[in-house]
Tab-separated table of C-alpha atoms and ligand atoms in Angstrom:
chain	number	residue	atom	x	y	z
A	9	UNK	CA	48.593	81.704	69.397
A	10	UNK	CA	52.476	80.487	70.126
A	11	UNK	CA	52.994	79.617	73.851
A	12	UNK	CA	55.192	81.712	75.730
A	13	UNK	CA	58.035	78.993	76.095
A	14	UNK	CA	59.644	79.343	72.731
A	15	UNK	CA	61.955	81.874	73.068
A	16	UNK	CA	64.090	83.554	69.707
A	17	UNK	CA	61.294	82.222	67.711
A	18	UNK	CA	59.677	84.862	65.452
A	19	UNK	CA	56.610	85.950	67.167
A	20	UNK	CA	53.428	85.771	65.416
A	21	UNK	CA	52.086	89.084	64.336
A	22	UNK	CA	50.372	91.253	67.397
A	23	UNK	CA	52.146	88.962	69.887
A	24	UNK	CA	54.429	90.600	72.256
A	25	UNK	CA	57.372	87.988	72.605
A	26	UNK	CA	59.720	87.464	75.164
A	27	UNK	CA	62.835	88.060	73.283
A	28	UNK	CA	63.658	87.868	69.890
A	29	UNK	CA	66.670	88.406	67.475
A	30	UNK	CA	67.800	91.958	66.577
A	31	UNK	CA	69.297	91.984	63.094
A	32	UNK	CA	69.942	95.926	61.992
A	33	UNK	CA	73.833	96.389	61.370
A	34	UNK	CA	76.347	94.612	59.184
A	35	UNK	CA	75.054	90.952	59.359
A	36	UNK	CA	73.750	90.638	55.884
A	37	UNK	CA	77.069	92.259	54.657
A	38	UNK	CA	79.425	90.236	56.220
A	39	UNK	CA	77.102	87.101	55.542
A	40	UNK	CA	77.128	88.119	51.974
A	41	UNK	CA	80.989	88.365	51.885
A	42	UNK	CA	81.101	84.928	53.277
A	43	UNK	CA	79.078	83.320	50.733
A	44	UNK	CA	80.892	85.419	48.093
A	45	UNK	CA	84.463	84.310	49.086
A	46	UNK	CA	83.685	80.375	49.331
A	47	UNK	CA	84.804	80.644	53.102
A	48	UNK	CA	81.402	78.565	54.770
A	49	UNK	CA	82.878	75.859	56.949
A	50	UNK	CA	85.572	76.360	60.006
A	51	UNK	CA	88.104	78.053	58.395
A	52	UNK	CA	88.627	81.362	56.699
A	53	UNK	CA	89.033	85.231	58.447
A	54	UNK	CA	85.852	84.917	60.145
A	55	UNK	CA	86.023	82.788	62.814
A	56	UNK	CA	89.405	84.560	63.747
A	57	UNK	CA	87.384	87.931	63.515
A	58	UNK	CA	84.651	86.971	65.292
A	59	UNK	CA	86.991	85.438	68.141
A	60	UNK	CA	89.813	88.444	68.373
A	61	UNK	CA	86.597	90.731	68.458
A	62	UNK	CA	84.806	89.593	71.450
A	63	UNK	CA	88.437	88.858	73.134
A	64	UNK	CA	88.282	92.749	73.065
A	65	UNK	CA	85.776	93.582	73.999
A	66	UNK	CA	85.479	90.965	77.010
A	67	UNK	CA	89.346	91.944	77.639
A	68	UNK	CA	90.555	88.384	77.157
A	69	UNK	CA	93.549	87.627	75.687
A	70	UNK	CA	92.220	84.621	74.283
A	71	UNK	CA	89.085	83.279	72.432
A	72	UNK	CA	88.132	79.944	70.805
A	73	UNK	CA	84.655	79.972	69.035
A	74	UNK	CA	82.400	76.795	69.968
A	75	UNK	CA	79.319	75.229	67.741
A	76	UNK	CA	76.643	76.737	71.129
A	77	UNK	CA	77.646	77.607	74.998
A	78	UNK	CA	77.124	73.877	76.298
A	79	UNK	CA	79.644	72.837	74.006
A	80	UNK	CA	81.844	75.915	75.172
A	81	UNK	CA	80.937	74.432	79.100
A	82	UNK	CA	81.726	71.097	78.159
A	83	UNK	CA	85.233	72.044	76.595
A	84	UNK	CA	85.977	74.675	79.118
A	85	UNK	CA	85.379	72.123	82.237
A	86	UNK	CA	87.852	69.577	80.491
A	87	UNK	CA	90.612	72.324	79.729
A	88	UNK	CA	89.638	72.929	83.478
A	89	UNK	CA	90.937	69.637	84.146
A	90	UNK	CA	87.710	68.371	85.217
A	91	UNK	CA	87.474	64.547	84.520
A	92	UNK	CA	85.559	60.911	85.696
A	93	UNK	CA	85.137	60.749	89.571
A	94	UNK	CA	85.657	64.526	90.246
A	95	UNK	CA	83.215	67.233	91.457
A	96	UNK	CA	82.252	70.819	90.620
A	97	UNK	CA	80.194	73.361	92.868
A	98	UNK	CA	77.265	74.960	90.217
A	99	UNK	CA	74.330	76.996	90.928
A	100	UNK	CA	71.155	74.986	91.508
A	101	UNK	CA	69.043	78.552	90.062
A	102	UNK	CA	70.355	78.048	86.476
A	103	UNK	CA	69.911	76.524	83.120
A	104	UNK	CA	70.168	72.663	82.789
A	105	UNK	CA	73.513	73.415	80.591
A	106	UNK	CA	76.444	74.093	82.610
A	107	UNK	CA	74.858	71.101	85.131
A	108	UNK	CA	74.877	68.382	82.069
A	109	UNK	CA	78.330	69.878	80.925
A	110	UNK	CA	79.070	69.036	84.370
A	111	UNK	CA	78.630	65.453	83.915
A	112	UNK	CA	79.474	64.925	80.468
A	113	UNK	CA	83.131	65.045	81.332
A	114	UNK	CA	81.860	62.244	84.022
A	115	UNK	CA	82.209	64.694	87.204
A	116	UNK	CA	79.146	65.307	88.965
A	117	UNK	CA	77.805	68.637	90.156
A	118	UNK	CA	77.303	69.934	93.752
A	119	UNK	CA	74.460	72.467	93.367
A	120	UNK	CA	74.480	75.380	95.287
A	121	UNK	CA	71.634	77.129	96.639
A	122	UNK	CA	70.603	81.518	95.235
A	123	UNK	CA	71.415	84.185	97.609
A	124	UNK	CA	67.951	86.392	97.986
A	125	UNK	CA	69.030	89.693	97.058
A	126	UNK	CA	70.798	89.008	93.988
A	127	UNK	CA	69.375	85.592	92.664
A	128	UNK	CA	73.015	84.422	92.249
A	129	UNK	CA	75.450	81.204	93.559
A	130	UNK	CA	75.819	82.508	97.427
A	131	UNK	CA	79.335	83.050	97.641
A	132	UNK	CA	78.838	82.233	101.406
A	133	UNK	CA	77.372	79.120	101.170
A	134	UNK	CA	80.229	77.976	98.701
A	135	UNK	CA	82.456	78.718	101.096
A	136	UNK	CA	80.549	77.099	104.392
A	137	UNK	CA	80.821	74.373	102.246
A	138	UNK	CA	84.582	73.915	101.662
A	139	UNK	CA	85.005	74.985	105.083
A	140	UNK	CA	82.715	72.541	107.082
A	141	UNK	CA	82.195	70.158	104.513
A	142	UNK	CA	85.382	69.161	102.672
A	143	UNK	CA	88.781	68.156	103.867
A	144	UNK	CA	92.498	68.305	102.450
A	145	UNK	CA	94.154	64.685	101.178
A	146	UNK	CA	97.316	65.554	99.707
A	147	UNK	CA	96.525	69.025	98.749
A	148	UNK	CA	93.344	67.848	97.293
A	149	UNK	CA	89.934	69.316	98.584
A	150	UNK	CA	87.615	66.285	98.937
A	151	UNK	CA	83.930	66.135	99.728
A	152	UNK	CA	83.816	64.432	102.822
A	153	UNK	CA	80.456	62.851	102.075
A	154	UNK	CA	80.947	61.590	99.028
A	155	UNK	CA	84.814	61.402	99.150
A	156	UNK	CA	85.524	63.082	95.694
A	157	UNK	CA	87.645	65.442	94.577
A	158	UNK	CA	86.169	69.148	94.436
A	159	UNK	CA	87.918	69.830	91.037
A	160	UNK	CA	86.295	73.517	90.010
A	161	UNK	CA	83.943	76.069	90.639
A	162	UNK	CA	81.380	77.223	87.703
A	163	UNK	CA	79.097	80.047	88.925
A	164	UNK	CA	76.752	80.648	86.390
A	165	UNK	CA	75.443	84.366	85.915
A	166	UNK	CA	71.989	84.455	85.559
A	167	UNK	CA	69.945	86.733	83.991
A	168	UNK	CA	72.440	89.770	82.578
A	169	UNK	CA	73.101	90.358	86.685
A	170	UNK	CA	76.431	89.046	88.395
A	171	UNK	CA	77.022	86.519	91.001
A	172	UNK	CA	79.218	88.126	93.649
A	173	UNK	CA	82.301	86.749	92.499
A	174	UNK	CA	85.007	88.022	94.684
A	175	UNK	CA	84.706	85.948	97.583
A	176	UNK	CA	84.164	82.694	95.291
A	177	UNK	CA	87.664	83.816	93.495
A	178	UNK	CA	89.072	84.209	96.687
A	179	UNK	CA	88.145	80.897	97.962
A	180	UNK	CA	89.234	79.594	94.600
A	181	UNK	CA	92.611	80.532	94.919
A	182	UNK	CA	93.752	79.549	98.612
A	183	UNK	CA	92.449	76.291	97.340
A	184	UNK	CA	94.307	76.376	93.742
A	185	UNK	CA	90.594	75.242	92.289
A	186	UNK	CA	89.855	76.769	88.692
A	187	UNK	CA	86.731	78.649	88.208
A	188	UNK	CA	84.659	78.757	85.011
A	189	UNK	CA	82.582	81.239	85.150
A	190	UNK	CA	79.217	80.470	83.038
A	191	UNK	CA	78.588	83.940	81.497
A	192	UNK	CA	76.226	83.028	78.556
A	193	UNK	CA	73.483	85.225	79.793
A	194	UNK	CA	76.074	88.166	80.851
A	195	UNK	CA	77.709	88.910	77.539
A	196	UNK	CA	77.753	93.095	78.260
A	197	UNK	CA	77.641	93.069	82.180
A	198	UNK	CA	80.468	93.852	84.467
A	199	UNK	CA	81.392	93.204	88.071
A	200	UNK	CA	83.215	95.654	90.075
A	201	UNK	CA	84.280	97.157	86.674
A	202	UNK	CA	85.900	93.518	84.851
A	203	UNK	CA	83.655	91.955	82.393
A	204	UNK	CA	81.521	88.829	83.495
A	205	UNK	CA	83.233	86.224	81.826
A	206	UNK	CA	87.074	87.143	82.144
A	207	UNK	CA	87.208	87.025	85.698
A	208	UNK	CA	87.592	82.515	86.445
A	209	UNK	CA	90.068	80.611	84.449
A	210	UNK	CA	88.059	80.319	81.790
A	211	UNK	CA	84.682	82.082	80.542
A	212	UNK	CA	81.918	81.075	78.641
A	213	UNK	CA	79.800	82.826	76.401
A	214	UNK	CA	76.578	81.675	73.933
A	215	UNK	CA	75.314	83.058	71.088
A	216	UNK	CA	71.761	80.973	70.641
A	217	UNK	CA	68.793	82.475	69.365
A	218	UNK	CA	67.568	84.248	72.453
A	219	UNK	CA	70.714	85.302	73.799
A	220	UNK	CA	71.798	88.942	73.725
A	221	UNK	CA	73.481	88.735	70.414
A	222	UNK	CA	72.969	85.804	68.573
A	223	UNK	CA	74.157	83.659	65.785
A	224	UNK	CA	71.753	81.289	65.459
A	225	UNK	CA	73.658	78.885	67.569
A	226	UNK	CA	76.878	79.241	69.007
A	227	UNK	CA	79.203	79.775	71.549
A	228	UNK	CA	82.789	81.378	72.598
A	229	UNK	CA	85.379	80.122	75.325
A	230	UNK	CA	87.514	83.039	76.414
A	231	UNK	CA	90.691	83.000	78.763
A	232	UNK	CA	94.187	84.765	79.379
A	233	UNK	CA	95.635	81.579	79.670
A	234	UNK	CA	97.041	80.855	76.405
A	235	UNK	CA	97.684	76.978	77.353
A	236	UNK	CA	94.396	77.103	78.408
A	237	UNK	CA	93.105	78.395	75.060
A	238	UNK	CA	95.513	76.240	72.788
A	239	UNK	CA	94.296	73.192	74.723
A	240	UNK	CA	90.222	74.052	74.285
A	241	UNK	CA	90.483	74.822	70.327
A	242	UNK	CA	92.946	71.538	70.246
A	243	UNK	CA	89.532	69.166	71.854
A	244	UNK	CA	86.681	71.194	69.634
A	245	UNK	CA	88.716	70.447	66.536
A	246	UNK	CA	89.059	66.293	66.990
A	247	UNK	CA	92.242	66.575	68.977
A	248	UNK	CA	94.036	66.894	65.751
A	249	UNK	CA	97.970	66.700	66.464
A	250	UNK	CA	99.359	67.243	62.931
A	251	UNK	CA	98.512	70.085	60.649
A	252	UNK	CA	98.942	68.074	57.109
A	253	UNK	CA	98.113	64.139	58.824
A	254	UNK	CA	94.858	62.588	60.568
A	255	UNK	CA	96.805	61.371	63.629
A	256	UNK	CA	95.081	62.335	66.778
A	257	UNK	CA	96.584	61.316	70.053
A	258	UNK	CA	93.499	62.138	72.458
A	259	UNK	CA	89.419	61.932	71.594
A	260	UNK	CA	88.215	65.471	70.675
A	261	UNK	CA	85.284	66.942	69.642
A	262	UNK	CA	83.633	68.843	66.276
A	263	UNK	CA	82.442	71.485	68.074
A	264	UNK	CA	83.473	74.671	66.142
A	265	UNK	CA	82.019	77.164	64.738
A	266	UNK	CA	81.417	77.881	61.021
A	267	UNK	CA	82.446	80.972	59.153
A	268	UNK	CA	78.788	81.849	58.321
A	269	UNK	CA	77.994	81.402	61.676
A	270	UNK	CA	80.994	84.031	62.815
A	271	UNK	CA	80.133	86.022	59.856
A	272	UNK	CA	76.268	86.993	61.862
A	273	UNK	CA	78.228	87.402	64.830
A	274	UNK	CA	81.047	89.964	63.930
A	275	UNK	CA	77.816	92.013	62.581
A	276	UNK	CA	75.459	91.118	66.048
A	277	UNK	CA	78.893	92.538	68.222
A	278	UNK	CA	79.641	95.998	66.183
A	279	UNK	CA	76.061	96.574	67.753
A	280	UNK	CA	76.523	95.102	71.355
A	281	UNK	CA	76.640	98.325	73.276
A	282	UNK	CA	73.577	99.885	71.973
A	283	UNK	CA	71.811	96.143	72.798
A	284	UNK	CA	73.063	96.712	76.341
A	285	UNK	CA	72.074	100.292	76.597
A	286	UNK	CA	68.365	98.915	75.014
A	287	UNK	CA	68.049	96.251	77.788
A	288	UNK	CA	69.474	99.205	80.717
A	289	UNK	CA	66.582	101.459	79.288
A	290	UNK	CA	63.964	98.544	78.948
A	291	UNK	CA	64.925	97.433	82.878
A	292	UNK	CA	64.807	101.346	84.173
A	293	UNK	CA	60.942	101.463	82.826
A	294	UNK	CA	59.865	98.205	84.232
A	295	UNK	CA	61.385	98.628	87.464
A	296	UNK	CA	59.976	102.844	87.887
A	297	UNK	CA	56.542	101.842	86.760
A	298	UNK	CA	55.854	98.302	88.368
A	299	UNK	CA	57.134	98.901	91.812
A	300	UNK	CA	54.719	100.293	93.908
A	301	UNK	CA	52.469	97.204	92.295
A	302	UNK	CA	51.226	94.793	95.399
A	303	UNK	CA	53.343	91.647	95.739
A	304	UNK	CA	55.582	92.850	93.016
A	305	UNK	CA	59.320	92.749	93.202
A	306	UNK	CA	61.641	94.196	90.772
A	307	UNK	CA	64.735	92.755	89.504
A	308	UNK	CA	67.294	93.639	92.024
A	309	UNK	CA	70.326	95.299	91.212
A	310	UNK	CA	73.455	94.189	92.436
A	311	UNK	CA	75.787	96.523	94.540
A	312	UNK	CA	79.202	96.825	92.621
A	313	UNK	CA	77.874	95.126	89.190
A	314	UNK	CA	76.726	97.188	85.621
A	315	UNK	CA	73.923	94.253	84.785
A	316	UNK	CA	72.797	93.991	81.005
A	317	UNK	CA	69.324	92.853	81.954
A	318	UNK	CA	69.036	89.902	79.288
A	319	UNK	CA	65.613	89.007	80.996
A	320	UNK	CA	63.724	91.245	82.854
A	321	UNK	CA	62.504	88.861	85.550
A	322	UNK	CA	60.095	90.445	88.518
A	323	UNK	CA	58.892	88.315	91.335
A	324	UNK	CA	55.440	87.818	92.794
A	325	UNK	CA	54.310	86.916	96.462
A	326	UNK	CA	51.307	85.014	96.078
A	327	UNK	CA	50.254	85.913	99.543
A	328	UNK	CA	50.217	89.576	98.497
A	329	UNK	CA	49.642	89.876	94.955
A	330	UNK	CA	46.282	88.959	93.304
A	331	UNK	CA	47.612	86.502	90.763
A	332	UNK	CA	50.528	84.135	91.219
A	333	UNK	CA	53.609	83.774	88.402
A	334	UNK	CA	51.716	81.552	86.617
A	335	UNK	CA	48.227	82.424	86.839
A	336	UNK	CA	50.231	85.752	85.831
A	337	UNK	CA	51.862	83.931	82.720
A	338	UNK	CA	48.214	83.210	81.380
A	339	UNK	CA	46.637	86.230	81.680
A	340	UNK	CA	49.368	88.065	79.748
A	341	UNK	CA	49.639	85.055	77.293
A	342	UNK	CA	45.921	85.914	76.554
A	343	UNK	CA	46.222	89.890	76.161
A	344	UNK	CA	49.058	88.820	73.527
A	345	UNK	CA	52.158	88.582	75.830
A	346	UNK	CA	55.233	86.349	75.844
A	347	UNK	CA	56.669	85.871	79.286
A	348	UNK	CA	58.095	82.733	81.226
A	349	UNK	CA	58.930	81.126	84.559
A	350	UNK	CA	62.726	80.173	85.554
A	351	UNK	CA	63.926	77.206	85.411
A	352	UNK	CA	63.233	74.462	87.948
A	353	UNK	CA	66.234	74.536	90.684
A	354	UNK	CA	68.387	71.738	89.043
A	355	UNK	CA	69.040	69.972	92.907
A	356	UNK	CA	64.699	69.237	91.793
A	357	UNK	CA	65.174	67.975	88.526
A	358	UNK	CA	64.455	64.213	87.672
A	359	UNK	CA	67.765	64.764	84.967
A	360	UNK	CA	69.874	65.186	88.127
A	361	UNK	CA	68.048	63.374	90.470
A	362	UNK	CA	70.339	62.375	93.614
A	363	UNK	CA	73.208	64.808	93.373
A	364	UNK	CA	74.374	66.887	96.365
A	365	UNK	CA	72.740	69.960	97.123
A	366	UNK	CA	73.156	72.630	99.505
A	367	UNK	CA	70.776	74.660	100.316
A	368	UNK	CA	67.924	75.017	97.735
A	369	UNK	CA	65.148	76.970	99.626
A	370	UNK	CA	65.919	80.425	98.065
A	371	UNK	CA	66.130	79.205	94.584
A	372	UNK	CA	62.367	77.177	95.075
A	373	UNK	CA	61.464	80.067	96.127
A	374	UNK	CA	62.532	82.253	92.937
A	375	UNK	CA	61.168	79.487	90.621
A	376	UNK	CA	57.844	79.367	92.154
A	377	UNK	CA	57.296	83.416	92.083
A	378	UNK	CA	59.690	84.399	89.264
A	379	UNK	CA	58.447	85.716	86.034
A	380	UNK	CA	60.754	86.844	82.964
A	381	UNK	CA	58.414	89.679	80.676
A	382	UNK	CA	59.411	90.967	77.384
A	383	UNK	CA	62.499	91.992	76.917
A	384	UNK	CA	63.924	91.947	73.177
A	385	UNK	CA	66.608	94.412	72.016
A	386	UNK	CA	63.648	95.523	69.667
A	387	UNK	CA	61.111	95.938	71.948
A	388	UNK	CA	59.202	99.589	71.140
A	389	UNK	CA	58.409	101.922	73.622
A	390	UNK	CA	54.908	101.172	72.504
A	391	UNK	CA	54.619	97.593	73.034
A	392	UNK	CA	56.043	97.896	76.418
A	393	UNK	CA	53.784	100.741	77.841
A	394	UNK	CA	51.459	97.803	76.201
A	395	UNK	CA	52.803	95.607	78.491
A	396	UNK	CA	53.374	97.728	82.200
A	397	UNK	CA	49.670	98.762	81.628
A	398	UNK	CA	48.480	95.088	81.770
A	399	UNK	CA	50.394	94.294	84.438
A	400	UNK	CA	49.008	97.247	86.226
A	401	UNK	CA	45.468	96.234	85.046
A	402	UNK	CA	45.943	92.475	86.555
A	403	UNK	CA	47.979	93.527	89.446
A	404	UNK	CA	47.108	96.915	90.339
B	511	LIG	C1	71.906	79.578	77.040
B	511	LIG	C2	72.602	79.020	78.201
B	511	LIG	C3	73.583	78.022	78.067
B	511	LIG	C4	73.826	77.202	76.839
B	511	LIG	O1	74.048	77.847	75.699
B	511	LIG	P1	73.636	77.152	74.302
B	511	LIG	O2	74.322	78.039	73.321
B	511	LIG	O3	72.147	77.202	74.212
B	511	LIG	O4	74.173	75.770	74.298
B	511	LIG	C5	74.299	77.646	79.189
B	511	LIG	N1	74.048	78.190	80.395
B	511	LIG	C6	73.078	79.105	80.567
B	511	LIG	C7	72.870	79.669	81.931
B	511	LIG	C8	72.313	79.545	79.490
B	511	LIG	O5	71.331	80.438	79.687
């Protein structure tokens, strides 16, 4: 049987999986027209499609098309001006990615702790931060620990929900600090009616395997800045400063994305808001028929935000429910079930071992009761009355 940690790979047959591709509109088409027109590597009308496309429909003015999200991070955070010596404020309840972006433009991250009700970057603990624990040198906001320079702010928006971004952009602002808002699981959600992802400086988007819509691998920058946008498709294409001759004045990147790649996409985003309405409907029946379960607690539900539910994550209490998230995990894995923790707060993990943290409880808290259950685009009706009647079984 596959283990439940591989998500976007095909599932084996009678497995429920977590989530996996959904490939029923124009992708063969377009994919098709690719192959027929010679157009395979980084150039050609697909790309361009693919990136004026999700502009739209993220309301951007601007998109650059990356080779996956980390890449998109990485890029972003430099266009950001984030360089050696500097810091950046992330959320500790995240994805390694945006925290090894971090320090692959040699900044380190500052990880900030979940707020309990909406599993996001506490906006108030950002800010008790800057106020208590920073100081101004020249106009500069420095940590007064560790005397850098606090050079950006990258929420990350976990889950298809939104952090509470206001205050953070508020904050952001009387301090002239960019934000980059990590949106690569909130492709489809809004926040107080804007788009997650076109709210910071600069947004980023991915389009891996398990990702709302998917290209295999991939990943989009977005921004109204066009300087901003020029200067992030200047560093994923080798810094190339001449159209005709290889003279490059900076060191860039390859990090683009191919036409074939763009080509699955433009077909993946014609279909984005029926995905979204999918993972809305999906959400509404997990959280109406596992509620009243002991120890259970639904995914919450922002106030102000339109989530898009990429994972449908529930928590359990241990001291109330009669199996843990893990012991929980097994059982389901054995009836047939895909589901998976979160990821381990990133102020615990040995990759990061040492940087500055504040807070953490909340998100230790999440990671030790959180579990993510079946939620694929394709998921029948079937499979996930499957699914709540388990959990009711094992929990009930
Ligand atoms: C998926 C993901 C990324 C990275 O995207 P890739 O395309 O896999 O490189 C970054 N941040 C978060 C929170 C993610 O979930």
């Amino acid at each position: 049987m596959s283990t439940p940690f591989e998500p976007g790979a095909p599932p084996e047959k009678g497995i429920i999986p977590l989530s996996v591709p959904h490939l029923e509109g124009n992708e063969w088409v377009y994919l098709k027209e690719c192959l027929d027109s010679n157009w395979l590597s980084s150039v050609g009308p697909y790309v361009s499609r693919f990136e004026n496309e999700l502009a739209r429909r993220v309301g951007s003015a601007y998109a650059v098309a990356t080779v996956n999200g980390t890449a998109a991070l990485h890029v972003a955070l430099l266009t950001a001006g984030v360089g050696p010596g500097d810091e950046v404020l992330v959320s500790t309840l995240s994805f390694i990615a945006p925290a090894n972006a971090v320090r692959y433009t040699g900044a380190r991250p500052v990880f900030i702790d979940a707020e309990e009700s909406s599993w996001q970057m506490d906006p108030r603990l950002v800010e008790g931060f800057v106020r208590d624990r920073c100081r101004l040198e020249n106009g500069r906001l420095v940590n007064r620990e560790t005397g850098r320079r606090v050079r950006a702010l990258l929420p990350v928006h976990i889950l298809g929900l939104a952090v509470d971004l206001d205050p953070i952009l508020d904050l952001a602002k009387e301090h002239d600090l960019p934000v980059v808002e990590d949106a690569t699981e909130g492709l489809g959600a809004g926040y107080k009616g804007r788009a997650l992802g076109r709210m910071g400086a600069l947004g980023c988007f991915s389009f891996n395997g398990n990702k709302l819509i998917t290209t295999g691998g991939g990943g989009m920058i977005v921004s109204d800045d066009k300087v901003k946008a020029d200067r992030a498709r200047y560093l994923i294409t080798q810094a190339k400063d001449d159209p005709l001759e290889y003279v490059h004045r900076e060191i860039g990147f390859n990090y683009r994305l191919t036409a074939l790649q763009a080509a699955l996409g433009c077909g993946q985003l014609e279909n984005l808001d029926s995905y979204v309405e999918r993972k809305r409907a999906i959400a509404r029946a997990y959280t109406q028929e596992l509620a009243g379960l002991p120890g259970l607690t639904p995914m919450p539900r922002p106030e102000g935000s339109s989530p898009a539910f990429w994972l449908y994550t529930v928590l359990l209490d241990s001291a109330q429910a009669r199996l843990d998230s893990r012991a929980l995990m097994r059982a389901l894995a054995e009836r047939g079930i895909q589901s998976r923790p979160l990821w381990q707060p990133l102020h615990l993990s040995p990759a990061h071992q040492g940087a500055q943290t504040v807070g953490g409880r909340v998100a230790e808290k999440l990671w030790r009761e959180a579990l993510s259950l079946p939620s694929s685009v394709g998921l029948s009706q079937e499979d996930q009355a499957r699914v709540i009647e388990v959990l009711k079984t094992l929990l009930g």
